[in-house]
Coordinates of C-alpha atoms in Angstrom, one line a residue:
M47 CA -14.8 23.7 24.7
F48 CA -12.1 25.2 22.7
T49 CA -9.5 22.5 23.3
K50 CA -8.9 19.2 21.7
D51 CA -7.2 16.2 23.3
I52 CA -4.3 14.6 21.2
G53 CA -2.0 11.6 22.0
I54 CA 1.3 11.7 20.1
D55 CA 3.6 8.6 19.7
L56 CA 6.7 10.6 18.7
G57 CA 8.9 7.8 17.4
T58 CA 12.4 7.8 15.9
A59 CA 11.1 6.2 12.7
N60 CA 7.3 7.1 12.7
T61 CA 5.0 9.5 14.4
L62 CA 1.3 8.5 15.1
V63 CA -1.3 11.0 16.3
Y64 CA -4.4 9.9 18.2
V65 CA -7.3 12.4 18.5
R66 CA -9.8 11.8 21.3
G67 CA -13.2 10.5 19.8
K68 CA -11.6 9.9 16.3
G69 CA -8.8 7.4 16.9
I70 CA -5.4 7.3 15.1
I71 CA -5.6 9.9 12.2
I72 CA -1.9 10.5 11.4
R73 CA 0.8 7.7 10.6
E74 CA 3.7 9.3 9.1
P75 CA 7.5 8.8 9.2
S76 CA 9.5 11.2 11.5
V77 CA 11.3 12.9 8.6
V78 CA 11.7 16.5 7.5
A79 CA 13.3 17.8 4.3
V80 CA 15.0 21.1 4.9
N81 CA 16.2 23.5 2.2
T82 CA 19.8 24.4 3.4
R83 CA 19.8 27.7 1.6
T84 CA 16.8 29.2 3.3
D85 CA 16.5 26.9 6.4
K86 CA 12.9 26.4 5.7
C87 CA 11.2 23.0 5.7
R88 CA 10.2 21.8 2.3
Y89 CA 8.4 18.4 3.1
V90 CA 7.3 16.7 6.3
G91 CA 6.5 13.1 6.9
K92 CA 5.7 10.7 3.9
E93 CA 6.8 13.2 1.3
A94 CA 10.2 13.9 3.1
K95 CA 10.8 10.1 3.4
E96 CA 10.4 9.6 -0.3
V97 CA 13.2 12.1 -1.0
I98 CA 15.8 10.5 1.2
G99 CA 19.0 9.7 -0.6
R100 CA 17.5 11.4 -3.8
T101 CA 17.9 15.1 -2.9
P102 CA 20.0 17.8 -4.6
G103 CA 22.7 19.5 -2.4
S104 CA 20.4 22.3 -1.3
I105 CA 17.7 19.9 0.3
V106 CA 18.7 17.6 3.2
A107 CA 16.3 15.0 4.6
V108 CA 16.7 15.0 8.3
R109 CA 15.4 12.6 11.0
P110 CA 15.3 15.0 14.1
L111 CA 14.9 12.0 16.5
K112 CA 17.9 9.8 17.2
D113 CA 17.5 6.7 19.6
G114 CA 14.1 7.8 20.8
V115 CA 15.2 11.3 21.9
I116 CA 15.4 14.8 20.3
A117 CA 18.6 15.2 18.2
N118 CA 17.5 18.6 16.3
F119 CA 15.3 20.7 18.6
D120 CA 14.1 23.1 15.9
I121 CA 13.2 20.5 13.3
T122 CA 11.4 18.3 16.0
T123 CA 9.3 21.5 16.8
T124 CA 8.4 22.0 13.0
L125 CA 7.5 18.3 12.8
L126 CA 5.3 18.5 15.8
Q127 CA 3.8 21.7 14.6
E128 CA 2.8 20.4 11.2
F129 CA 1.3 17.2 12.7
I130 CA -0.6 19.1 15.4
K131 CA -2.0 21.4 12.7
K132 CA -3.1 18.5 10.7
A133 CA -4.8 17.0 13.7
L134 CA -6.7 20.2 14.4
R135 CA -7.6 20.9 10.8
G136 CA -11.2 21.5 9.9
T137 CA -12.2 22.3 13.5
V138 CA -13.0 25.5 15.4
F139 CA -10.8 24.3 18.2
T140 CA -7.8 26.5 18.9
K141 CA -5.8 24.6 21.5
A142 CA -4.5 21.1 21.9
N143 CA -4.0 19.2 25.2
V144 CA -1.2 16.7 24.4
I145 CA -0.1 13.5 25.8
I146 CA 3.2 12.5 24.4
C147 CA 5.4 9.3 24.9
I148 CA 9.1 9.1 25.6
P149 CA 11.4 6.2 26.2
S150 CA 11.7 5.1 29.8
G151 CA 15.5 5.6 29.9
V152 CA 15.6 9.4 29.1
T153 CA 17.2 12.0 31.2
A154 CA 15.5 15.0 32.7
V155 CA 17.0 17.2 30.2
E156 CA 15.7 15.1 27.3
R157 CA 12.2 15.0 29.0
R158 CA 12.3 18.8 29.2
A159 CA 13.3 19.1 25.5
V160 CA 10.2 17.0 24.5
R161 CA 7.9 19.1 26.6
E162 CA 9.2 22.4 25.2
A163 CA 9.2 21.2 21.6
C164 CA 5.5 20.4 22.1
Q165 CA 4.7 23.8 23.7
N166 CA 6.6 25.6 20.9
A167 CA 4.5 23.7 18.3
G168 CA 1.4 25.1 19.9
A169 CA 0.3 22.6 22.5
H170 CA -1.7 24.1 25.4
N171 CA -0.9 21.5 28.1
V172 CA 1.6 18.8 27.7
L173 CA 1.7 15.5 29.7
I174 CA 4.3 12.9 29.4
I175 CA 4.0 9.1 29.6
E176 CA 6.6 6.4 29.3
E177 CA 6.5 4.4 26.2
P178 CA 6.4 1.0 27.6
M179 CA 3.4 1.9 29.8
A180 CA 1.5 3.3 26.8
A181 CA 2.3 0.2 24.7
A182 CA 1.1 -2.1 27.5
I183 CA -2.2 -0.2 27.8
G184 CA -2.6 -0.1 24.1
A185 CA -1.9 -3.9 23.8
G186 CA -4.8 -4.5 26.3
L187 CA -2.6 -5.7 29.3
P188 CA -4.0 -5.7 32.7
T189 CA -1.8 -2.7 33.8
N190 CA -3.9 -1.6 36.7
E191 CA -4.2 -5.0 38.3
P192 CA -1.9 -6.4 41.0
T193 CA -0.4 -8.9 38.5
G194 CA 2.9 -8.7 36.5
S195 CA 2.6 -7.9 32.8
M196 CA 5.7 -7.8 30.7
I197 CA 5.9 -5.7 27.4
V198 CA 8.9 -5.5 25.0
D199 CA 8.3 -2.5 22.7
I200 CA 10.9 -2.4 19.8
G201 CA 10.7 0.7 17.9
G202 CA 13.0 2.5 15.5
G203 CA 15.5 4.0 18.0
T204 CA 15.0 2.1 21.2
A205 CA 13.8 -1.1 22.5
E206 CA 11.8 -0.7 25.7
V207 CA 11.4 -3.7 28.1
A208 CA 9.2 -3.3 31.2
V209 CA 7.4 -5.2 33.9
I210 CA 4.2 -3.4 35.0
S211 CA 2.0 -4.0 38.0
L212 CA -0.7 -1.8 39.7
G213 CA -0.3 1.0 37.2
G214 CA 3.4 1.5 37.5
I215 CA 6.6 0.1 36.1
V216 CA 8.4 -2.3 38.6
A217 CA 11.5 -3.2 36.6
S218 CA 12.5 -1.8 33.1
R219 CA 15.3 -1.6 30.5
S220 CA 15.8 0.9 27.7
V221 CA 18.4 -0.1 25.0
R222 CA 19.2 2.3 22.3
C223 CA 19.3 -0.7 19.7
A224 CA 16.2 -1.2 17.6
G225 CA 14.9 -1.1 14.0
D226 CA 17.4 1.6 12.9
E227 CA 20.3 -0.5 14.4
F228 CA 19.0 -3.6 12.5
D229 CA 19.3 -1.6 9.1
V230 CA 22.8 -0.5 10.0
S231 CA 23.8 -4.0 10.7
I232 CA 22.4 -5.1 7.4
I233 CA 24.3 -2.3 5.5
N234 CA 27.6 -3.2 7.2
Y235 CA 27.3 -6.8 6.6
I236 CA 26.6 -6.4 2.8
K237 CA 29.4 -3.8 2.7
K238 CA 31.8 -6.3 4.3
K239 CA 30.8 -9.4 2.5
Y240 CA 30.0 -8.2 -1.0
N241 CA 31.8 -4.8 -1.2
L242 CA 28.5 -3.3 -2.0
L243 CA 27.1 0.0 -0.5
I244 CA 23.4 0.2 -0.1
G245 CA 21.2 2.9 1.4
E246 CA 19.0 3.1 4.4
R247 CA 15.8 2.6 2.5
T248 CA 17.2 -0.6 0.7
A249 CA 18.4 -2.0 4.0
E250 CA 14.9 -1.5 5.5
S251 CA 13.1 -3.1 2.6
I252 CA 15.6 -6.1 2.9
K253 CA 14.6 -6.4 6.7
L254 CA 10.9 -6.1 5.9
E255 CA 10.9 -8.6 2.9
I256 CA 13.4 -11.4 3.9
G257 CA 14.6 -10.5 7.4
S258 CA 14.1 -13.0 10.2
A259 CA 15.3 -13.8 13.7
F260 CA 14.8 -17.5 13.7
P261 CA 15.4 -20.1 10.9
S262 CA 12.3 -21.0 9.0
E263 CA 11.5 -24.1 6.7
K264 CA 11.8 -21.8 3.5
E265 CA 14.7 -19.6 3.0
E266 CA 13.9 -16.6 0.8
T267 CA 16.1 -14.6 -1.5
M268 CA 16.0 -11.0 -2.7
E269 CA 17.7 -9.2 -5.4
I270 CA 19.2 -5.9 -4.3
K271 CA 20.9 -2.9 -6.0
G272 CA 23.8 -1.0 -4.7
R273 CA 27.2 0.8 -5.7
N274 CA 30.3 -1.5 -5.9
L275 CA 33.0 0.0 -3.6
L276 CA 35.8 -1.4 -5.8
N277 CA 35.0 0.1 -9.1
G278 CA 32.3 2.5 -8.1
L279 CA 29.7 1.2 -10.5
P280 CA 26.0 0.1 -9.9
E281 CA 25.6 -3.6 -9.2
N282 CA 23.0 -6.2 -8.5
I283 CA 23.4 -9.0 -6.2
T284 CA 21.1 -11.7 -4.5
V285 CA 21.0 -12.2 -0.8
N286 CA 19.1 -14.8 1.3
S287 CA 17.3 -14.7 4.5
A288 CA 20.1 -16.8 6.3
E289 CA 22.6 -14.0 5.5
I290 CA 20.3 -11.3 6.9
R291 CA 19.8 -13.5 10.0
D292 CA 23.5 -13.6 10.6
A293 CA 23.7 -9.8 10.0
L294 CA 20.9 -9.3 12.8
V295 CA 22.6 -11.6 15.4
E296 CA 24.5 -8.7 17.3
P297 CA 21.6 -6.2 17.6
L298 CA 19.1 -8.9 18.5
S299 CA 21.3 -10.3 21.3
R300 CA 21.4 -6.9 22.9
V301 CA 17.6 -6.9 23.0
I302 CA 17.6 -10.4 24.4
E303 CA 20.1 -9.2 27.2
A304 CA 17.8 -6.4 28.1
I305 CA 14.8 -8.8 28.4
K306 CA 16.9 -11.1 30.7
A307 CA 18.2 -8.3 32.8
T308 CA 14.7 -7.0 33.3
L309 CA 13.5 -10.5 34.3
E310 CA 16.3 -10.7 36.8
D311 CA 15.2 -7.4 38.4
T312 CA 11.6 -8.6 38.7
P313 CA 10.3 -9.6 42.1
P314 CA 9.6 -13.3 42.4
E315 CA 5.7 -13.0 42.8
L316 CA 5.6 -11.0 39.5
S317 CA 8.0 -13.3 37.8
A318 CA 5.4 -16.2 38.6
D319 CA 2.7 -14.2 36.7
I320 CA 4.9 -13.6 33.7
I321 CA 5.4 -17.4 33.4
D322 CA 1.6 -17.6 33.2
Q323 CA 0.9 -14.4 31.1
G324 CA 3.9 -14.5 28.9
I325 CA 5.8 -11.7 27.3
T326 CA 3.9 -9.3 24.9
L327 CA 5.8 -7.8 21.8
A328 CA 4.9 -4.4 20.4
G329 CA 6.4 -1.8 18.1
G330 CA 7.5 -2.2 14.5
G331 CA 10.3 -4.7 15.6
A332 CA 7.7 -7.2 16.6
L333 CA 7.0 -7.8 13.0
L334 CA 10.4 -9.2 12.4
R335 CA 9.8 -12.9 11.5
G336 CA 10.6 -15.4 14.1
L337 CA 11.4 -12.9 16.9
D338 CA 8.8 -14.3 19.1
K339 CA 10.4 -17.9 18.7
L340 CA 13.9 -16.6 19.4
I341 CA 12.7 -14.8 22.6
N342 CA 10.9 -17.9 23.7
R343 CA 14.0 -20.0 23.1
E344 CA 16.2 -17.7 25.1
T345 CA 13.9 -17.1 28.0
G346 CA 11.6 -20.1 28.3
M347 CA 8.6 -17.8 28.5
P348 CA 5.6 -17.8 26.2
V349 CA 5.7 -14.9 23.8
Y350 CA 2.8 -13.2 22.1
I351 CA 2.7 -10.4 19.4
A352 CA 0.2 -7.7 20.1
E353 CA -2.8 -7.6 17.7
Y354 CA -1.5 -4.2 16.2
P355 CA 2.0 -3.8 17.3
L356 CA 2.6 -0.6 15.2
D357 CA -0.3 1.2 17.0
C358 CA 0.0 0.0 20.5
V359 CA 1.7 3.2 21.9
A360 CA -0.7 5.5 20.1
E361 CA -3.7 3.4 21.1
G362 CA -2.4 3.6 24.7
T363 CA -2.3 7.3 24.8
G364 CA -5.8 7.2 23.4
K365 CA -7.1 4.9 26.1
I366 CA -5.7 7.4 28.8
L367 CA -7.3 10.3 27.0
E368 CA -10.7 8.4 27.1
N369 CA -10.3 7.2 30.8
V370 CA -8.2 9.8 32.5
D371 CA -9.1 8.8 35.9
K372 CA -8.5 5.2 35.5
Y373 CA -4.9 5.6 34.2
Q374 CA -3.9 8.7 36.5
D375 CA -1.0 6.7 37.9
A376 CA 0.5 5.8 34.6
L377 CA 1.3 9.5 33.9
T378 CA 4.5 11.0 35.2
E379 CA 2.6 13.9 36.7
N380 CA -0.8 14.8 37.8
I381 CA -3.4 16.1 35.4
K382 CA -4.4 19.6 36.1
Y383 CA -6.6 20.6 33.3
Y384 CA -9.4 18.0 33.4

């Protein structure tokens, strides 16, 4: 009676929190602004993201997760503490049972770090589920049936590829190359071609506005601001979507390789199902224009984008919370507290 069930999609770029009976109530960037003099957190989530690259020396904006795993344990604990507190706000409930998602390729040490960070943040019981499984459930794929379903979940730090059948992952790949790597490629391309240094936020806005993975009929342009590396002065330049597509070739090819490697590991019976059912894209990377066409061209499989790609993992944790018995096999350990 005095517990609340929460599902957390702890992502490198964004954290989403699902509360049983309410749906997704928190969508915030996984960023914390820390005062280096006092070692205390000044801002968490949206407020912290707004100050990235704009802080004085005493305040540092930190992203405590890198490549889908915890890079800074204490700050991750603070981040989770803040979000769990927000999720429980306005209720008489004192404890939270948490289902949290992790990339499928993590080590036992990284898995334990996630569990301990959750417990330190005030969670009563912590259960772990692999991200591609949660994404497949959230995207509405028939994960419990004896048919093959393929999910490609491209987040901020990792791209997760998995073939799922009968409530378990049959073949999978986890590559630490996703949205953040796309941004880094754009920064490096513009630095090399134009001698212009741009920040992470500018690179992200370029990716969102004119980024594409496949040529389109109309090429778009965008004016960007940065610092000229030759004279150190601010400068404006105009870039087009063809240039950004060139910048993204290398990281996208790594994602395509992971998809092909997973298909090679898939048993023939399930491969036949994937030809019929196709590949489902989830995560923020699924929103990159033309990515479905590129994967279709490279694999020959039909490719579909999930209805709400950004919410798939969090919705998946929610469906598990609402139907625990149905998805028991999807969890990495048995549920003891229901």
